[in-house]
Amino acid sequence: MKPITFPVLDVKMVPIKKVLANDYNPNKVAYPEMQLLRYSIEQDGYTQPIVTYYDKKNDAYIIVDGFHRYRCAKEYFHLDEIPVVVISKDIKHRMASTIRHNRARGTHQIKDMSVIVKDLTEFGWSDQKICSELGMELDEVIRLKQITGLKEAFQNHEFSKSWDEFEKKYYPDEVSEEVNS
């Protein structure tokens, strides 16, 4: 087995104008996830450097992993410098590294996410707070709450009055009879 290296111990700040996207990364991020990444960086800062390859000929850092963190730095935060680590690999191995980084992130398991949503609810977070902090839509939070059990998950939930409004609109005589009884 090849010895393990630690490029993460050599993080350096480099001018963002010297950092370039690679031309092979198939990874795309949907708008809500990009906004969540932006929010995450706003809340926690840059917790991971951008993985790059240094191209001596062009004096440029080519992104291997972290393109979307780079986009946030450039498009949202207008940073002059960003943290990078450098790996020295030929193009085919850089391409493989990019795919490994993308795939190794994995996905969030629905059951595990439902437990997290349940716990946050028990800690007193509102549905809106959970939505904003985790980058979710309200219907997603509600679906995850349903997985862990309706009674506890919805005990503090304010439900729509739509059925009452429907009855008033389409059965006004019956509703007024119930009120008068």
mmCIF file with all atom_site columns, C-alpha atoms in Angstrom, residues 28-129:
data_model
loop_
_atom_site.group_PDB
_atom_site.id
_atom_site.type_symbol
_atom_site.label_atom_id
_atom_site.label_alt_id
_atom_site.label_comp_id
_atom_site.label_asym_id
_atom_site.label_entity_id
_atom_site.label_seq_id
_atom_site.pdbx_PDB_ins_code
_atom_site.Cartn_x
_atom_site.Cartn_y
_atom_site.Cartn_z
_atom_site.occupancy
_atom_site.B_iso_or_equiv
_atom_site.pdbx_formal_charge
_atom_site.auth_seq_id
_atom_site.auth_comp_id
_atom_site.auth_asym_id
_atom_site.auth_atom_id
_atom_site.pdbx_PDB_model_num
ATOM 1   C CA . LYS A 1 28  ? -23.374 20.079 -10.862 1.00 0.00 ? 28  LYS A CA 1
ATOM 2   C CA . VAL A 1 29  ? -25.098 21.631 -7.875  1.00 0.00 ? 29  VAL A CA 1
ATOM 3   C CA . ALA A 1 30  ? -28.762 22.607 -7.958  1.00 0.00 ? 30  ALA A CA 1
ATOM 4   C CA . TYR A 1 31  ? -29.673 26.148 -6.921  1.00 0.00 ? 31  TYR A CA 1
ATOM 5   C CA . PRO A 1 32  ? -31.014 25.236 -3.443  1.00 0.00 ? 32  PRO A CA 1
ATOM 6   C CA . GLU A 1 33  ? -27.843 23.304 -2.597  1.00 0.00 ? 33  GLU A CA 1
ATOM 7   C CA . MET A 1 34  ? -25.676 26.157 -3.901  1.00 0.00 ? 34  MET A CA 1
ATOM 8   C CA . GLN A 1 35  ? -27.557 28.551 -1.632  1.00 0.00 ? 35  GLN A CA 1
ATOM 9   C CA . LEU A 1 36  ? -27.070 26.122 1.250   1.00 0.00 ? 36  LEU A CA 1
ATOM 10  C CA . LEU A 1 37  ? -23.316 26.010 0.539   1.00 0.00 ? 37  LEU A CA 1
ATOM 11  C CA . ARG A 1 38  ? -23.260 29.806 0.513   1.00 0.00 ? 38  ARG A CA 1
ATOM 12  C CA . TYR A 1 39  ? -25.143 29.917 3.813   1.00 0.00 ? 39  TYR A CA 1
ATOM 13  C CA . SER A 1 40  ? -22.865 27.256 5.284   1.00 0.00 ? 40  SER A CA 1
ATOM 14  C CA . ILE A 1 41  ? -19.787 29.324 4.412   1.00 0.00 ? 41  ILE A CA 1
ATOM 15  C CA . GLU A 1 42  ? -21.441 32.454 5.825   1.00 0.00 ? 42  GLU A CA 1
ATOM 16  C CA . GLN A 1 43  ? -22.173 30.640 9.087   1.00 0.00 ? 43  GLN A CA 1
ATOM 17  C CA . ASP A 1 44  ? -19.039 28.517 9.483   1.00 0.00 ? 44  ASP A CA 1
ATOM 18  C CA . GLY A 1 45  ? -16.425 30.073 7.192   1.00 0.00 ? 45  GLY A CA 1
ATOM 19  C CA . TYR A 1 46  ? -14.227 28.061 4.841   1.00 0.00 ? 46  TYR A CA 1
ATOM 20  C CA . THR A 1 47  ? -13.736 24.814 6.745   1.00 0.00 ? 47  THR A CA 1
ATOM 21  C CA . GLN A 1 48  ? -12.199 22.965 3.811   1.00 0.00 ? 48  GLN A CA 1
ATOM 22  C CA . PRO A 1 49  ? -9.632  24.178 1.321   1.00 0.00 ? 49  PRO A CA 1
ATOM 23  C CA . ILE A 1 50  ? -10.033 23.809 -2.430  1.00 0.00 ? 50  ILE A CA 1
ATOM 24  C CA . VAL A 1 51  ? -7.993  20.868 -3.728  1.00 0.00 ? 51  VAL A CA 1
ATOM 25  C CA . THR A 1 52  ? -5.833  21.977 -6.661  1.00 0.00 ? 52  THR A CA 1
ATOM 26  C CA . TYR A 1 53  ? -3.020  21.025 -8.995  1.00 0.00 ? 53  TYR A CA 1
ATOM 27  C CA . TYR A 1 54  ? -0.354  23.679 -9.543  1.00 0.00 ? 54  TYR A CA 1
ATOM 28  C CA . ASP A 1 55  ? 0.335   24.302 -13.232 1.00 0.00 ? 55  ASP A CA 1
ATOM 29  C CA . LYS A 1 56  ? 3.849   25.830 -13.175 1.00 0.00 ? 56  LYS A CA 1
ATOM 30  C CA . LYS A 1 57  ? 3.824   26.698 -16.874 1.00 0.00 ? 57  LYS A CA 1
ATOM 31  C CA . ASN A 1 58  ? 0.762   28.947 -16.501 1.00 0.00 ? 58  ASN A CA 1
ATOM 32  C CA . ASP A 1 59  ? 1.270   29.844 -12.817 1.00 0.00 ? 59  ASP A CA 1
ATOM 33  C CA . ALA A 1 60  ? -2.266  28.654 -12.107 1.00 0.00 ? 60  ALA A CA 1
ATOM 34  C CA . TYR A 1 61  ? -4.017  26.396 -9.614  1.00 0.00 ? 61  TYR A CA 1
ATOM 35  C CA . ILE A 1 62  ? -6.379  23.999 -11.403 1.00 0.00 ? 62  ILE A CA 1
ATOM 36  C CA . ILE A 1 63  ? -9.300  22.830 -9.248  1.00 0.00 ? 63  ILE A CA 1
ATOM 37  C CA . VAL A 1 64  ? -9.489  19.105 -8.532  1.00 0.00 ? 64  VAL A CA 1
ATOM 38  C CA . ASP A 1 65  ? -12.203 19.383 -5.867  1.00 0.00 ? 65  ASP A CA 1
ATOM 39  C CA . GLY A 1 66  ? -14.053 22.368 -4.442  1.00 0.00 ? 66  GLY A CA 1
ATOM 40  C CA . PHE A 1 67  ? -15.312 24.129 -7.545  1.00 0.00 ? 67  PHE A CA 1
ATOM 41  C CA . HIS A 1 68  ? -18.537 25.227 -5.835  1.00 0.00 ? 68  HIS A CA 1
ATOM 42  C CA . ARG A 1 69  ? -16.657 26.589 -2.814  1.00 0.00 ? 69  ARG A CA 1
ATOM 43  C CA . TYR A 1 70  ? -14.534 28.484 -5.340  1.00 0.00 ? 70  TYR A CA 1
ATOM 44  C CA . ARG A 1 71  ? -17.689 29.813 -7.053  1.00 0.00 ? 71  ARG A CA 1
ATOM 45  C CA . CYS A 1 72  ? -19.003 31.049 -3.703  1.00 0.00 ? 72  CYS A CA 1
ATOM 46  C CA . ALA A 1 73  ? -15.706 32.820 -3.032  1.00 0.00 ? 73  ALA A CA 1
ATOM 47  C CA . LYS A 1 74  ? -15.779 34.469 -6.429  1.00 0.00 ? 74  LYS A CA 1
ATOM 48  C CA . GLU A 1 75  ? -19.466 35.170 -7.076  1.00 0.00 ? 75  GLU A CA 1
ATOM 49  C CA . TYR A 1 76  ? -20.929 35.758 -3.619  1.00 0.00 ? 76  TYR A CA 1
ATOM 50  C CA . PHE A 1 77  ? -18.115 36.798 -1.318  1.00 0.00 ? 77  PHE A CA 1
ATOM 51  C CA . HIS A 1 78  ? -15.802 38.498 -3.841  1.00 0.00 ? 78  HIS A CA 1
ATOM 52  C CA . LEU A 1 79  ? -12.702 37.210 -2.070  1.00 0.00 ? 79  LEU A CA 1
ATOM 53  C CA . ASP A 1 80  ? -9.233  38.154 -3.268  1.00 0.00 ? 80  ASP A CA 1
ATOM 54  C CA . GLU A 1 81  ? -7.683  34.947 -1.919  1.00 0.00 ? 81  GLU A CA 1
ATOM 55  C CA . ILE A 1 82  ? -8.908  31.453 -1.147  1.00 0.00 ? 82  ILE A CA 1
ATOM 56  C CA . PRO A 1 83  ? -7.461  28.527 0.811   1.00 0.00 ? 83  PRO A CA 1
ATOM 57  C CA . VAL A 1 84  ? -6.037  25.714 -1.326  1.00 0.00 ? 84  VAL A CA 1
ATOM 58  C CA . VAL A 1 85  ? -4.050  22.548 -0.968  1.00 0.00 ? 85  VAL A CA 1
ATOM 59  C CA . VAL A 1 86  ? -1.985  21.214 -3.835  1.00 0.00 ? 86  VAL A CA 1
ATOM 60  C CA . ILE A 1 87  ? -1.721  17.645 -5.059  1.00 0.00 ? 87  ILE A CA 1
ATOM 61  C CA . SER A 1 88  ? 0.813   16.656 -7.701  1.00 0.00 ? 88  SER A CA 1
ATOM 62  C CA . LYS A 1 89  ? -0.788  14.214 -10.124 1.00 0.00 ? 89  LYS A CA 1
ATOM 63  C CA . ASP A 1 90  ? -1.049  13.820 -13.860 1.00 0.00 ? 90  ASP A CA 1
ATOM 64  C CA . ILE A 1 91  ? -4.345  14.620 -15.567 1.00 0.00 ? 91  ILE A CA 1
ATOM 65  C CA . LYS A 1 92  ? -5.766  11.078 -15.529 1.00 0.00 ? 92  LYS A CA 1
ATOM 66  C CA . HIS A 1 93  ? -5.133  10.757 -11.791 1.00 0.00 ? 93  HIS A CA 1
ATOM 67  C CA . ARG A 1 94  ? -6.566  14.244 -11.150 1.00 0.00 ? 94  ARG A CA 1
ATOM 68  C CA . MET A 1 95  ? -9.708  13.236 -13.026 1.00 0.00 ? 95  MET A CA 1
ATOM 69  C CA . ALA A 1 96  ? -9.986  10.107 -10.896 1.00 0.00 ? 96  ALA A CA 1
ATOM 70  C CA . SER A 1 97  ? -9.434  12.195 -7.746  1.00 0.00 ? 97  SER A CA 1
ATOM 71  C CA . THR A 1 98  ? -12.232 14.559 -8.736  1.00 0.00 ? 98  THR A CA 1
ATOM 72  C CA . ILE A 1 99  ? -14.682 11.694 -9.198  1.00 0.00 ? 99  ILE A CA 1
ATOM 73  C CA . ARG A 1 100 ? -13.600 10.019 -5.949  1.00 0.00 ? 100 ARG A CA 1
ATOM 74  C CA . HIS A 1 101 ? -14.087 13.278 -4.042  1.00 0.00 ? 101 HIS A CA 1
ATOM 75  C CA . ASN A 1 102 ? -17.538 13.732 -5.571  1.00 0.00 ? 102 ASN A CA 1
ATOM 76  C CA . ARG A 1 103 ? -18.692 10.173 -4.934  1.00 0.00 ? 103 ARG A CA 1
ATOM 77  C CA . ALA A 1 104 ? -17.163 9.829  -1.472  1.00 0.00 ? 104 ALA A CA 1
ATOM 78  C CA . ARG A 1 105 ? -19.441 12.558 -0.111  1.00 0.00 ? 105 ARG A CA 1
ATOM 79  C CA . GLY A 1 106 ? -22.303 10.101 -0.166  1.00 0.00 ? 106 GLY A CA 1
ATOM 80  C CA . THR A 1 107 ? -25.922 10.988 0.347   1.00 0.00 ? 107 THR A CA 1
ATOM 81  C CA . HIS A 1 108 ? -28.010 11.727 3.386   1.00 0.00 ? 108 HIS A CA 1
ATOM 82  C CA . GLN A 1 109 ? -30.133 8.781  4.436   1.00 0.00 ? 109 GLN A CA 1
ATOM 83  C CA . ILE A 1 110 ? -33.800 9.687  4.818   1.00 0.00 ? 110 ILE A CA 1
ATOM 84  C CA . LYS A 1 111 ? -34.250 7.850  8.103   1.00 0.00 ? 111 LYS A CA 1
ATOM 85  C CA . ASP A 1 112 ? -31.187 9.530  9.626   1.00 0.00 ? 112 ASP A CA 1
ATOM 86  C CA . MET A 1 113 ? -32.367 12.949 8.399   1.00 0.00 ? 113 MET A CA 1
ATOM 87  C CA . SER A 1 114 ? -35.806 12.331 9.894   1.00 0.00 ? 114 SER A CA 1
ATOM 88  C CA . VAL A 1 115 ? -34.225 11.655 13.294  1.00 0.00 ? 115 VAL A CA 1
ATOM 89  C CA . ILE A 1 116 ? -32.219 14.885 13.011  1.00 0.00 ? 116 ILE A CA 1
ATOM 90  C CA . VAL A 1 117 ? -35.380 16.847 12.144  1.00 0.00 ? 117 VAL A CA 1
ATOM 91  C CA . LYS A 1 118 ? -37.192 15.203 15.068  1.00 0.00 ? 118 LYS A CA 1
ATOM 92  C CA . ASP A 1 119 ? -34.331 16.083 17.430  1.00 0.00 ? 119 ASP A CA 1
ATOM 93  C CA . LEU A 1 120 ? -34.195 19.691 16.239  1.00 0.00 ? 120 LEU A CA 1
ATOM 94  C CA . THR A 1 121 ? -37.958 19.947 16.758  1.00 0.00 ? 121 THR A CA 1
ATOM 95  C CA . GLU A 1 122 ? -37.520 18.607 20.286  1.00 0.00 ? 122 GLU A CA 1
ATOM 96  C CA . PHE A 1 123 ? -34.782 21.208 20.863  1.00 0.00 ? 123 PHE A CA 1
ATOM 97  C CA . GLY A 1 124 ? -37.432 23.831 20.097  1.00 0.00 ? 124 GLY A CA 1
ATOM 98  C CA . TRP A 1 125 ? -36.627 24.735 16.514  1.00 0.00 ? 125 TRP A CA 1
ATOM 99  C CA . SER A 1 126 ? -39.613 25.763 14.406  1.00 0.00 ? 126 SER A CA 1
ATOM 100 C CA . ASP A 1 127 ? -40.226 24.261 10.977  1.00 0.00 ? 127 ASP A CA 1
ATOM 101 C CA . GLN A 1 128 ? -39.087 27.553 9.455   1.00 0.00 ? 128 GLN A CA 1
ATOM 102 C CA . LYS A 1 129 ? -35.828 27.504 11.465  1.00 0.00 ? 129 LYS A CA 1
#
